[in-house]
Short mmCIF file of N, CA and C in Angstrom, two decimals:
data_model
loop_
_atom_site.label_atom_id
_atom_site.label_comp_id
_atom_site.label_asym_id
_atom_site.label_seq_id
_atom_site.Cartn_x
_atom_site.Cartn_y
_atom_site.Cartn_z
N ALA A 19 -25.68 -8.48 -12.19
CA ALA A 19 -25.59 -8.18 -10.75
C ALA A 19 -24.43 -7.23 -10.49
N ILE A 20 -23.31 -7.46 -11.17
CA ILE A 20 -22.14 -6.59 -10.99
C ILE A 20 -22.45 -5.17 -11.46
N ALA A 21 -23.13 -5.07 -12.60
CA ALA A 21 -23.50 -3.74 -13.11
C ALA A 21 -24.38 -3.01 -12.10
N HIS A 22 -25.32 -3.75 -11.51
CA HIS A 22 -26.20 -3.15 -10.50
C HIS A 22 -25.40 -2.72 -9.28
N ASP A 23 -24.46 -3.57 -8.84
CA ASP A 23 -23.64 -3.26 -7.67
C ASP A 23 -22.78 -2.02 -7.87
N LEU A 24 -22.34 -1.81 -9.11
CA LEU A 24 -21.40 -0.70 -9.36
C LEU A 24 -22.09 0.62 -9.66
N ARG A 25 -23.43 0.63 -9.72
CA ARG A 25 -24.14 1.88 -10.01
C ARG A 25 -23.86 2.95 -8.95
N SER A 26 -23.93 2.58 -7.67
CA SER A 26 -23.69 3.56 -6.60
C SER A 26 -22.26 4.09 -6.60
N PRO A 27 -21.22 3.21 -6.68
CA PRO A 27 -19.86 3.75 -6.75
C PRO A 27 -19.63 4.66 -7.95
N LEU A 28 -20.24 4.32 -9.11
CA LEU A 28 -20.10 5.18 -10.28
C LEU A 28 -20.76 6.54 -10.06
N THR A 29 -21.93 6.54 -9.41
CA THR A 29 -22.64 7.79 -9.11
C THR A 29 -21.81 8.65 -8.17
N ARG A 30 -21.20 8.01 -7.13
CA ARG A 30 -20.35 8.76 -6.19
C ARG A 30 -19.14 9.34 -6.91
N MET A 31 -18.54 8.54 -7.80
CA MET A 31 -17.37 9.01 -8.54
C MET A 31 -17.73 10.23 -9.40
N ARG A 32 -18.86 10.16 -10.08
CA ARG A 32 -19.28 11.28 -10.92
C ARG A 32 -19.51 12.54 -10.08
N ALA A 33 -20.14 12.38 -8.92
CA ALA A 33 -20.42 13.53 -8.04
C ALA A 33 -19.12 14.17 -7.57
N LYS A 34 -18.14 13.35 -7.18
CA LYS A 34 -16.87 13.91 -6.71
C LYS A 34 -16.11 14.61 -7.83
N MET A 35 -16.19 14.05 -9.04
CA MET A 35 -15.53 14.70 -10.18
C MET A 35 -16.22 16.02 -10.52
N GLU A 36 -17.54 16.06 -10.39
CA GLU A 36 -18.29 17.29 -10.66
C GLU A 36 -17.90 18.38 -9.66
N VAL A 37 -17.76 18.01 -8.38
CA VAL A 37 -17.33 18.97 -7.36
C VAL A 37 -15.93 19.48 -7.67
N ALA A 38 -15.03 18.58 -8.09
CA ALA A 38 -13.66 18.98 -8.44
C ALA A 38 -13.66 19.96 -9.60
N LEU A 39 -14.53 19.71 -10.59
CA LEU A 39 -14.63 20.62 -11.75
C LEU A 39 -15.13 22.00 -11.31
N ILE A 40 -16.16 22.02 -10.45
CA ILE A 40 -16.69 23.30 -9.95
C ILE A 40 -15.61 24.05 -9.19
N ASP A 41 -14.86 23.31 -8.33
CA ASP A 41 -13.78 23.94 -7.55
C ASP A 41 -12.69 24.49 -8.46
N ALA A 42 -12.38 23.76 -9.55
CA ALA A 42 -11.34 24.22 -10.49
C ALA A 42 -11.82 25.48 -11.23
N GLU A 43 -13.09 25.46 -11.66
CA GLU A 43 -13.63 26.63 -12.37
C GLU A 43 -13.68 27.86 -11.48
N ALA A 44 -13.91 27.64 -10.18
CA ALA A 44 -13.99 28.76 -9.23
C ALA A 44 -12.61 29.19 -8.74
N GLY A 45 -11.56 28.47 -9.15
CA GLY A 45 -10.20 28.83 -8.77
C GLY A 45 -9.80 28.33 -7.39
N ARG A 46 -10.63 27.50 -6.78
CA ARG A 46 -10.27 26.97 -5.45
C ARG A 46 -9.19 25.90 -5.54
N ILE A 47 -9.17 25.18 -6.66
CA ILE A 47 -8.09 24.21 -6.91
C ILE A 47 -7.66 24.37 -8.36
N SER A 48 -6.47 23.86 -8.69
CA SER A 48 -5.97 23.97 -10.07
C SER A 48 -6.57 22.85 -10.92
N GLY A 49 -6.42 23.00 -12.23
CA GLY A 49 -6.87 21.96 -13.15
C GLY A 49 -6.15 20.64 -12.90
N VAL A 50 -4.87 20.74 -12.55
CA VAL A 50 -4.08 19.53 -12.26
C VAL A 50 -4.66 18.83 -11.03
N GLU A 51 -5.00 19.59 -10.00
CA GLU A 51 -5.58 18.99 -8.79
C GLU A 51 -6.93 18.33 -9.10
N ALA A 52 -7.72 18.96 -9.97
CA ALA A 52 -9.01 18.38 -10.36
C ALA A 52 -8.80 17.06 -11.09
N LEU A 53 -7.78 17.01 -11.99
CA LEU A 53 -7.47 15.78 -12.69
C LEU A 53 -6.96 14.70 -11.73
N GLU A 54 -6.14 15.11 -10.76
CA GLU A 54 -5.64 14.15 -9.77
C GLU A 54 -6.80 13.55 -8.97
N THR A 55 -7.78 14.39 -8.63
CA THR A 55 -8.97 13.89 -7.94
C THR A 55 -9.71 12.87 -8.80
N ALA A 56 -9.87 13.20 -10.08
CA ALA A 56 -10.57 12.30 -11.01
C ALA A 56 -9.82 10.98 -11.14
N LEU A 57 -8.49 11.04 -11.26
CA LEU A 57 -7.69 9.81 -11.37
C LEU A 57 -7.79 8.97 -10.10
N GLY A 58 -7.77 9.64 -8.95
CA GLY A 58 -7.90 8.92 -7.68
C GLY A 58 -9.23 8.19 -7.59
N GLU A 59 -10.29 8.87 -8.03
CA GLU A 59 -11.63 8.25 -8.02
C GLU A 59 -11.70 7.08 -9.01
N ALA A 60 -11.07 7.25 -10.18
CA ALA A 60 -11.07 6.17 -11.18
C ALA A 60 -10.31 4.96 -10.64
N ASP A 61 -9.17 5.20 -9.98
CA ASP A 61 -8.40 4.10 -9.39
C ASP A 61 -9.20 3.37 -8.33
N SER A 62 -9.90 4.14 -7.51
CA SER A 62 -10.73 3.56 -6.46
C SER A 62 -11.84 2.69 -7.06
N LEU A 63 -12.46 3.19 -8.14
CA LEU A 63 -13.53 2.43 -8.78
C LEU A 63 -12.99 1.16 -9.43
N LEU A 64 -11.81 1.24 -10.05
CA LEU A 64 -11.20 0.04 -10.64
C LEU A 64 -10.91 -1.01 -9.58
N LYS A 65 -10.43 -0.55 -8.41
CA LYS A 65 -10.17 -1.47 -7.31
C LYS A 65 -11.47 -2.13 -6.85
N THR A 66 -12.53 -1.33 -6.76
CA THR A 66 -13.84 -1.86 -6.38
C THR A 66 -14.31 -2.89 -7.40
N PHE A 67 -14.17 -2.55 -8.68
CA PHE A 67 -14.60 -3.45 -9.75
C PHE A 67 -13.84 -4.78 -9.69
N ASN A 68 -12.52 -4.70 -9.48
CA ASN A 68 -11.70 -5.92 -9.40
C ASN A 68 -12.08 -6.78 -8.20
N THR A 69 -12.43 -6.13 -7.09
CA THR A 69 -12.85 -6.87 -5.90
C THR A 69 -14.18 -7.57 -6.16
N VAL A 70 -15.12 -6.86 -6.79
CA VAL A 70 -16.43 -7.47 -7.11
C VAL A 70 -16.24 -8.66 -8.05
N LEU A 71 -15.36 -8.52 -9.03
CA LEU A 71 -15.09 -9.63 -9.95
C LEU A 71 -14.47 -10.82 -9.20
N ALA A 72 -13.54 -10.53 -8.29
CA ALA A 72 -12.89 -11.60 -7.51
C ALA A 72 -13.93 -12.34 -6.69
N ILE A 73 -14.84 -11.62 -6.06
CA ILE A 73 -15.91 -12.25 -5.26
C ILE A 73 -16.77 -13.13 -6.16
N ALA A 74 -17.15 -12.62 -7.33
CA ALA A 74 -17.99 -13.39 -8.26
C ALA A 74 -17.28 -14.66 -8.71
N ARG A 75 -15.98 -14.56 -9.00
CA ARG A 75 -15.23 -15.75 -9.43
C ARG A 75 -15.16 -16.79 -8.32
N LEU A 76 -14.90 -16.32 -7.11
CA LEU A 76 -14.83 -17.25 -5.97
C LEU A 76 -16.17 -17.94 -5.74
N GLN A 77 -17.25 -17.17 -5.86
CA GLN A 77 -18.58 -17.73 -5.60
C GLN A 77 -19.00 -18.71 -6.69
N SER A 78 -18.50 -18.51 -7.91
CA SER A 78 -18.93 -19.39 -9.00
C SER A 78 -18.03 -20.60 -9.20
N GLY A 79 -16.74 -20.46 -8.83
CA GLY A 79 -15.83 -21.57 -9.15
C GLY A 79 -14.92 -22.03 -8.03
N GLY A 80 -15.10 -21.54 -6.82
CA GLY A 80 -14.22 -21.93 -5.72
C GLY A 80 -12.87 -21.26 -5.83
N ALA A 81 -11.95 -21.68 -4.96
CA ALA A 81 -10.61 -21.08 -4.93
C ALA A 81 -9.81 -21.53 -6.15
N PRO A 82 -9.34 -20.59 -6.98
CA PRO A 82 -8.59 -20.98 -8.17
C PRO A 82 -7.16 -21.41 -7.82
N ASP A 83 -6.61 -22.28 -8.65
CA ASP A 83 -5.20 -22.66 -8.56
C ASP A 83 -4.77 -23.04 -7.13
N PRO A 84 -5.43 -24.03 -6.50
CA PRO A 84 -5.07 -24.36 -5.11
C PRO A 84 -3.70 -25.04 -5.04
N LYS A 85 -2.96 -24.71 -3.99
CA LYS A 85 -1.65 -25.32 -3.73
C LYS A 85 -1.56 -25.62 -2.24
N VAL A 86 -0.72 -26.59 -1.89
CA VAL A 86 -0.49 -26.90 -0.48
C VAL A 86 0.57 -25.93 0.05
N PHE A 87 0.27 -25.27 1.15
CA PHE A 87 1.23 -24.35 1.76
C PHE A 87 1.01 -24.32 3.27
N ASP A 88 1.98 -23.73 3.97
CA ASP A 88 1.92 -23.66 5.43
C ASP A 88 1.21 -22.38 5.85
N ALA A 89 0.00 -22.53 6.38
CA ALA A 89 -0.78 -21.37 6.82
C ALA A 89 -0.09 -20.66 7.98
N ALA A 90 0.72 -21.38 8.75
CA ALA A 90 1.45 -20.76 9.87
C ALA A 90 2.46 -19.74 9.34
N SER A 91 3.13 -20.09 8.25
CA SER A 91 4.11 -19.18 7.66
C SER A 91 3.42 -17.93 7.12
N LEU A 92 2.26 -18.12 6.44
CA LEU A 92 1.49 -16.97 5.96
C LEU A 92 1.06 -16.09 7.12
N ALA A 93 0.57 -16.71 8.20
CA ALA A 93 0.09 -15.95 9.35
C ALA A 93 1.21 -15.15 10.00
N ARG A 94 2.39 -15.74 10.11
CA ARG A 94 3.52 -15.01 10.71
C ARG A 94 3.92 -13.81 9.86
N ASP A 95 3.88 -13.99 8.54
CA ASP A 95 4.18 -12.86 7.64
C ASP A 95 3.15 -11.75 7.82
N MET A 96 1.88 -12.12 7.93
CA MET A 96 0.82 -11.12 8.12
C MET A 96 1.01 -10.39 9.46
N ALA A 97 1.33 -11.15 10.51
CA ALA A 97 1.51 -10.55 11.83
C ALA A 97 2.67 -9.56 11.81
N GLU A 98 3.75 -9.93 11.14
CA GLU A 98 4.91 -9.04 11.06
C GLU A 98 4.56 -7.76 10.30
N LEU A 99 3.78 -7.93 9.24
CA LEU A 99 3.37 -6.80 8.41
C LEU A 99 2.53 -5.79 9.20
N TYR A 100 1.65 -6.30 10.06
CA TYR A 100 0.71 -5.41 10.76
C TYR A 100 1.19 -4.94 12.13
N GLU A 101 2.29 -5.48 12.59
CA GLU A 101 2.83 -5.04 13.88
C GLU A 101 3.12 -3.54 13.86
N TYR A 102 3.73 -3.09 12.77
CA TYR A 102 4.09 -1.68 12.64
C TYR A 102 2.84 -0.80 12.56
N SER A 103 1.80 -1.27 11.84
CA SER A 103 0.55 -0.50 11.75
C SER A 103 -0.06 -0.30 13.13
N GLY A 104 0.00 -1.35 13.96
CA GLY A 104 -0.51 -1.24 15.33
C GLY A 104 0.24 -0.19 16.13
N GLU A 105 1.57 -0.21 16.01
CA GLU A 105 2.40 0.78 16.72
C GLU A 105 2.04 2.20 16.30
N GLU A 106 1.86 2.39 14.99
CA GLU A 106 1.50 3.71 14.46
C GLU A 106 0.21 4.24 15.06
N LYS A 107 -0.75 3.35 15.29
CA LYS A 107 -2.06 3.75 15.83
C LYS A 107 -2.11 3.64 17.35
N GLU A 108 -0.97 3.31 17.98
CA GLU A 108 -0.90 3.14 19.43
C GLU A 108 -1.86 2.05 19.90
N ILE A 109 -1.86 0.95 19.14
CA ILE A 109 -2.68 -0.23 19.47
C ILE A 109 -1.73 -1.39 19.71
N GLU A 110 -1.98 -2.14 20.76
CA GLU A 110 -1.16 -3.31 21.05
C GLU A 110 -1.58 -4.44 20.10
N PHE A 111 -0.69 -4.82 19.20
CA PHE A 111 -0.98 -5.89 18.25
C PHE A 111 -0.14 -7.10 18.61
N ALA A 112 -0.79 -8.23 18.86
CA ALA A 112 -0.08 -9.46 19.24
C ALA A 112 -0.60 -10.62 18.42
N SER A 113 0.18 -11.69 18.33
CA SER A 113 -0.25 -12.86 17.57
C SER A 113 0.17 -14.15 18.28
N GLU A 114 -0.61 -15.19 18.06
CA GLU A 114 -0.30 -16.54 18.54
C GLU A 114 -0.55 -17.48 17.37
N VAL A 115 0.52 -18.10 16.88
CA VAL A 115 0.41 -18.94 15.69
C VAL A 115 1.02 -20.31 15.97
N GLU A 116 0.21 -21.35 15.81
CA GLU A 116 0.73 -22.72 15.96
C GLU A 116 1.66 -23.04 14.79
N ASP A 117 2.51 -24.04 14.96
CA ASP A 117 3.45 -24.45 13.91
C ASP A 117 2.80 -25.46 12.97
N GLU A 118 3.36 -25.54 11.76
CA GLU A 118 3.03 -26.61 10.82
C GLU A 118 1.52 -26.75 10.57
N LEU A 119 0.94 -25.74 9.93
CA LEU A 119 -0.49 -25.77 9.62
C LEU A 119 -0.67 -25.88 8.11
N TRP A 120 -0.39 -27.06 7.57
CA TRP A 120 -0.44 -27.25 6.12
C TRP A 120 -1.88 -27.34 5.64
N ILE A 121 -2.19 -26.54 4.64
CA ILE A 121 -3.54 -26.55 4.06
C ILE A 121 -3.42 -26.46 2.54
N GLU A 122 -4.52 -26.75 1.85
CA GLU A 122 -4.56 -26.58 0.40
C GLU A 122 -5.49 -25.42 0.09
N GLY A 123 -5.01 -24.49 -0.69
CA GLY A 123 -5.85 -23.35 -1.03
C GLY A 123 -5.11 -22.34 -1.88
N ASN A 124 -5.73 -21.20 -2.07
CA ASN A 124 -5.14 -20.12 -2.84
C ASN A 124 -4.55 -19.11 -1.86
N GLN A 125 -3.22 -19.11 -1.75
CA GLN A 125 -2.56 -18.28 -0.75
C GLN A 125 -2.81 -16.78 -0.92
N PRO A 126 -2.74 -16.23 -2.15
CA PRO A 126 -3.00 -14.79 -2.28
C PRO A 126 -4.41 -14.38 -1.82
N PHE A 127 -5.42 -15.20 -2.14
CA PHE A 127 -6.77 -14.87 -1.70
C PHE A 127 -6.89 -14.95 -0.18
N LEU A 128 -6.27 -15.98 0.43
CA LEU A 128 -6.32 -16.09 1.89
C LEU A 128 -5.59 -14.92 2.55
N ALA A 129 -4.46 -14.52 1.96
CA ALA A 129 -3.72 -13.38 2.50
C ALA A 129 -4.57 -12.11 2.45
N GLN A 130 -5.30 -11.91 1.34
CA GLN A 130 -6.16 -10.73 1.20
C GLN A 130 -7.28 -10.75 2.23
N ALA A 131 -7.87 -11.94 2.44
CA ALA A 131 -8.95 -12.06 3.43
C ALA A 131 -8.44 -11.73 4.83
N LEU A 132 -7.27 -12.24 5.18
CA LEU A 132 -6.70 -11.95 6.51
C LEU A 132 -6.36 -10.46 6.63
N ALA A 133 -5.84 -9.89 5.56
CA ALA A 133 -5.53 -8.45 5.57
C ALA A 133 -6.79 -7.64 5.82
N ASN A 134 -7.90 -8.01 5.18
CA ASN A 134 -9.16 -7.29 5.38
C ASN A 134 -9.60 -7.35 6.84
N LEU A 135 -9.50 -8.54 7.45
CA LEU A 135 -9.92 -8.70 8.85
C LEU A 135 -9.05 -7.89 9.80
N ILE A 136 -7.73 -7.99 9.60
CA ILE A 136 -6.81 -7.26 10.50
C ILE A 136 -6.94 -5.76 10.28
N ASP A 137 -7.06 -5.34 9.01
CA ASP A 137 -7.27 -3.91 8.71
C ASP A 137 -8.48 -3.37 9.45
N ASN A 138 -9.60 -4.11 9.38
CA ASN A 138 -10.82 -3.67 10.06
C ASN A 138 -10.60 -3.54 11.56
N ALA A 139 -9.94 -4.53 12.14
CA ALA A 139 -9.70 -4.50 13.59
C ALA A 139 -8.87 -3.27 13.97
N LEU A 140 -7.82 -3.00 13.20
CA LEU A 140 -6.96 -1.84 13.50
C LEU A 140 -7.68 -0.52 13.21
N LYS A 141 -8.53 -0.52 12.19
CA LYS A 141 -9.24 0.71 11.81
C LYS A 141 -10.24 1.15 12.88
N TYR A 142 -10.93 0.17 13.48
CA TYR A 142 -12.02 0.52 14.40
C TYR A 142 -11.67 0.38 15.88
N THR A 143 -10.47 -0.10 16.19
CA THR A 143 -10.04 -0.16 17.60
C THR A 143 -9.41 1.18 17.96
N PRO A 144 -9.86 1.80 19.04
CA PRO A 144 -9.29 3.10 19.41
C PRO A 144 -7.86 2.98 19.93
N ALA A 145 -7.13 4.10 19.88
CA ALA A 145 -5.77 4.13 20.43
C ALA A 145 -5.80 3.66 21.88
N GLY A 146 -4.79 2.88 22.24
CA GLY A 146 -4.74 2.32 23.59
C GLY A 146 -5.40 0.96 23.67
N GLY A 147 -6.06 0.54 22.57
CA GLY A 147 -6.74 -0.75 22.54
C GLY A 147 -5.79 -1.87 22.15
N ALA A 148 -6.37 -3.05 21.89
CA ALA A 148 -5.55 -4.22 21.57
C ALA A 148 -6.21 -5.05 20.49
N VAL A 149 -5.37 -5.65 19.65
CA VAL A 149 -5.82 -6.58 18.61
C VAL A 149 -4.99 -7.86 18.74
N MET A 150 -5.66 -9.00 18.75
CA MET A 150 -4.98 -10.29 18.83
C MET A 150 -5.31 -11.12 17.59
N PHE A 151 -4.28 -11.65 16.96
CA PHE A 151 -4.42 -12.48 15.76
C PHE A 151 -3.94 -13.88 16.12
N ARG A 152 -4.85 -14.87 16.01
CA ARG A 152 -4.51 -16.25 16.37
C ARG A 152 -4.77 -17.19 15.21
N VAL A 153 -3.91 -18.19 15.09
CA VAL A 153 -4.11 -19.24 14.09
C VAL A 153 -3.79 -20.58 14.75
N ARG A 154 -4.74 -21.52 14.65
CA ARG A 154 -4.56 -22.82 15.30
C ARG A 154 -5.32 -23.88 14.53
N ARG A 155 -4.99 -25.15 14.84
CA ARG A 155 -5.75 -26.25 14.27
C ARG A 155 -6.75 -26.72 15.31
N ARG A 156 -8.02 -26.73 14.94
CA ARG A 156 -9.07 -27.17 15.86
C ARG A 156 -9.07 -28.70 15.97
N SER A 157 -9.76 -29.21 16.96
CA SER A 157 -9.83 -30.66 17.15
C SER A 157 -10.49 -31.35 15.96
N SER A 158 -11.31 -30.59 15.20
CA SER A 158 -11.97 -31.13 14.01
C SER A 158 -11.00 -31.29 12.84
N GLY A 159 -9.79 -30.71 12.97
CA GLY A 159 -8.81 -30.73 11.89
C GLY A 159 -8.78 -29.46 11.08
N GLU A 160 -9.81 -28.63 11.22
CA GLU A 160 -9.86 -27.36 10.50
C GLU A 160 -8.82 -26.38 11.04
N VAL A 161 -8.32 -25.53 10.16
CA VAL A 161 -7.45 -24.44 10.60
C VAL A 161 -8.32 -23.23 10.85
N GLU A 162 -8.17 -22.64 12.01
CA GLU A 162 -8.99 -21.48 12.40
C GLU A 162 -8.11 -20.23 12.49
N PHE A 163 -8.51 -19.19 11.76
CA PHE A 163 -7.89 -17.87 11.85
C PHE A 163 -8.84 -17.01 12.66
N SER A 164 -8.35 -16.32 13.67
CA SER A 164 -9.25 -15.42 14.42
C SER A 164 -8.57 -14.09 14.68
N VAL A 165 -9.37 -13.04 14.59
CA VAL A 165 -8.91 -11.69 14.90
C VAL A 165 -9.84 -11.15 15.97
N THR A 166 -9.28 -10.81 17.11
CA THR A 166 -10.06 -10.32 18.25
C THR A 166 -9.60 -8.91 18.59
N ASP A 167 -10.54 -8.03 18.87
CA ASP A 167 -10.15 -6.67 19.27
C ASP A 167 -11.13 -6.16 20.32
N ASN A 168 -10.77 -5.05 20.93
CA ASN A 168 -11.68 -4.45 21.91
C ASN A 168 -12.24 -3.12 21.39
N GLY A 169 -12.49 -3.11 20.08
CA GLY A 169 -13.17 -1.96 19.47
C GLY A 169 -14.67 -2.06 19.69
N PRO A 170 -15.46 -1.25 18.99
CA PRO A 170 -16.91 -1.21 19.24
C PRO A 170 -17.65 -2.47 18.80
N GLY A 171 -17.06 -3.25 17.88
CA GLY A 171 -17.72 -4.47 17.41
C GLY A 171 -18.86 -4.16 16.45
N ILE A 172 -19.51 -5.21 15.99
CA ILE A 172 -20.64 -5.09 15.07
C ILE A 172 -21.89 -5.54 15.81
N PRO A 173 -22.92 -4.70 15.87
CA PRO A 173 -24.15 -5.10 16.57
C PRO A 173 -24.68 -6.43 16.03
N GLU A 174 -25.21 -7.24 16.92
CA GLU A 174 -25.66 -8.59 16.54
C GLU A 174 -26.65 -8.56 15.38
N GLU A 175 -27.54 -7.57 15.38
CA GLU A 175 -28.57 -7.52 14.33
C GLU A 175 -28.00 -7.16 12.96
N ASP A 176 -26.75 -6.65 12.91
CA ASP A 176 -26.15 -6.26 11.63
C ASP A 176 -25.14 -7.28 11.10
N ARG A 177 -24.86 -8.33 11.85
CA ARG A 177 -23.76 -9.23 11.50
C ARG A 177 -23.97 -9.97 10.18
N GLU A 178 -25.19 -10.38 9.88
CA GLU A 178 -25.44 -11.04 8.59
C GLU A 178 -25.34 -10.03 7.45
N ARG A 179 -25.86 -8.84 7.69
CA ARG A 179 -25.93 -7.80 6.65
C ARG A 179 -24.55 -7.32 6.22
N VAL A 180 -23.60 -7.19 7.17
CA VAL A 180 -22.28 -6.64 6.81
C VAL A 180 -21.46 -7.58 5.94
N LEU A 181 -21.92 -8.84 5.80
CA LEU A 181 -21.21 -9.78 4.95
C LEU A 181 -21.62 -9.65 3.49
N GLN A 182 -22.64 -8.83 3.22
CA GLN A 182 -23.11 -8.62 1.85
C GLN A 182 -22.29 -7.52 1.18
N ARG A 183 -22.32 -7.52 -0.15
CA ARG A 183 -21.55 -6.52 -0.91
C ARG A 183 -22.10 -5.11 -0.70
N PHE A 184 -21.17 -4.16 -0.56
CA PHE A 184 -21.44 -2.72 -0.49
C PHE A 184 -22.23 -2.30 0.75
N VAL A 185 -22.25 -3.13 1.78
CA VAL A 185 -22.94 -2.73 3.01
C VAL A 185 -21.94 -2.06 3.94
N ARG A 186 -22.28 -0.85 4.39
CA ARG A 186 -21.47 -0.13 5.37
C ARG A 186 -22.39 0.38 6.45
N LEU A 187 -22.02 0.13 7.69
CA LEU A 187 -22.83 0.60 8.81
C LEU A 187 -22.63 2.10 8.98
N ASP A 188 -23.60 2.76 9.58
CA ASP A 188 -23.50 4.21 9.79
C ASP A 188 -22.24 4.58 10.55
N SER A 189 -21.84 3.74 11.51
CA SER A 189 -20.67 4.04 12.34
C SER A 189 -19.36 4.01 11.55
N SER A 190 -19.38 3.42 10.35
CA SER A 190 -18.14 3.30 9.57
C SER A 190 -18.10 4.24 8.37
N ARG A 191 -19.13 5.06 8.21
CA ARG A 191 -19.20 5.92 7.02
C ARG A 191 -18.10 6.97 6.97
N SER A 192 -17.56 7.35 8.13
CA SER A 192 -16.51 8.36 8.15
C SER A 192 -15.15 7.78 7.76
N GLU A 193 -15.05 6.44 7.73
CA GLU A 193 -13.80 5.78 7.36
C GLU A 193 -13.79 5.46 5.87
N PRO A 194 -12.59 5.45 5.24
CA PRO A 194 -12.56 5.08 3.82
C PRO A 194 -12.92 3.61 3.63
N GLY A 195 -13.50 3.29 2.50
CA GLY A 195 -13.85 1.90 2.23
C GLY A 195 -15.03 1.82 1.29
N SER A 196 -15.24 0.61 0.73
CA SER A 196 -16.30 0.43 -0.24
C SER A 196 -17.39 -0.52 0.24
N GLY A 197 -17.20 -1.12 1.41
CA GLY A 197 -18.19 -2.08 1.91
C GLY A 197 -18.05 -3.45 1.27
N LEU A 198 -16.84 -3.77 0.79
CA LEU A 198 -16.60 -5.07 0.16
C LEU A 198 -15.68 -5.97 0.96
N GLY A 199 -15.05 -5.43 2.00
CA GLY A 199 -14.02 -6.18 2.74
C GLY A 199 -14.51 -7.49 3.32
N LEU A 200 -15.60 -7.44 4.10
CA LEU A 200 -16.11 -8.67 4.72
C LEU A 200 -16.80 -9.58 3.71
N SER A 201 -17.32 -8.98 2.64
CA SER A 201 -17.92 -9.79 1.57
C SER A 201 -16.85 -10.65 0.90
N LEU A 202 -15.67 -10.07 0.68
CA LEU A 202 -14.57 -10.83 0.10
C LEU A 202 -14.09 -11.91 1.07
N VAL A 203 -14.00 -11.57 2.35
CA VAL A 203 -13.59 -12.57 3.36
C VAL A 203 -14.55 -13.76 3.33
N THR A 204 -15.85 -13.48 3.26
CA THR A 204 -16.86 -14.54 3.22
C THR A 204 -16.68 -15.42 1.99
N ALA A 205 -16.48 -14.78 0.83
CA ALA A 205 -16.31 -15.54 -0.42
C ALA A 205 -15.06 -16.41 -0.37
N VAL A 206 -13.96 -15.88 0.18
CA VAL A 206 -12.71 -16.64 0.29
C VAL A 206 -12.90 -17.83 1.22
N ALA A 207 -13.53 -17.59 2.37
CA ALA A 207 -13.76 -18.67 3.34
C ALA A 207 -14.60 -19.78 2.71
N GLU A 208 -15.69 -19.41 2.07
CA GLU A 208 -16.60 -20.41 1.50
C GLU A 208 -15.95 -21.15 0.33
N ALA A 209 -15.13 -20.46 -0.46
CA ALA A 209 -14.44 -21.10 -1.57
C ALA A 209 -13.44 -22.14 -1.09
N HIS A 210 -13.00 -22.00 0.17
CA HIS A 210 -12.06 -22.96 0.76
C HIS A 210 -12.77 -23.96 1.69
N GLY A 211 -14.08 -24.04 1.58
CA GLY A 211 -14.83 -24.97 2.41
C GLY A 211 -14.95 -24.53 3.85
N GLY A 212 -14.75 -23.23 4.08
CA GLY A 212 -14.79 -22.69 5.44
C GLY A 212 -15.99 -21.79 5.65
N ARG A 213 -15.93 -21.00 6.68
CA ARG A 213 -17.02 -20.08 7.02
C ARG A 213 -16.46 -18.93 7.84
N ILE A 214 -17.21 -17.85 7.91
CA ILE A 214 -16.83 -16.71 8.73
C ILE A 214 -17.83 -16.62 9.88
N GLN A 215 -17.32 -16.31 11.05
CA GLN A 215 -18.19 -16.18 12.22
C GLN A 215 -17.84 -14.86 12.92
N LEU A 216 -18.87 -14.03 13.09
CA LEU A 216 -18.69 -12.74 13.78
C LEU A 216 -19.28 -12.84 15.18
N ASP A 217 -18.49 -12.47 16.18
CA ASP A 217 -18.97 -12.46 17.58
C ASP A 217 -18.79 -11.08 18.15
#
């Protein structure tokens, strides 16, 4: 399945390297620039491969190496990290985090899932917009992470599809990405006995 998933990224990488070679032969770019392009594409593909492997591991064995930690502390660190990104894009970024949200799980994987969600919100919210990051304990006892924005959103008919690997909507094709972000979020949530809900 992984080999099948990586066929398209490998084809794209080969096409971009071929264009770089043609540009170098025509003198439009130097040989060094062509090599830098190739290295950039190889790095991107390695990142894609590692993400696909991480998703497969999560789906087959759950969250590895679980530890008890305070999700509130993780959330505050994430909010602090992204506050500056919001300012750079002229987006109002705010957070509301309850105290003492102890959970058992894999903190690095949860941090990556939250980063993917916040990144998406900041990427697709236009300047002058707002992103809100909230973390609370529900009455059921579950800890809920939510990211709300006033960007274009995902059409209802596409919400199930965007959670699959390598799916990118037409509206997001101009932005960098591999179509794995929400797939990883889904795998992390499910590995922790949770779920993702898109509204």
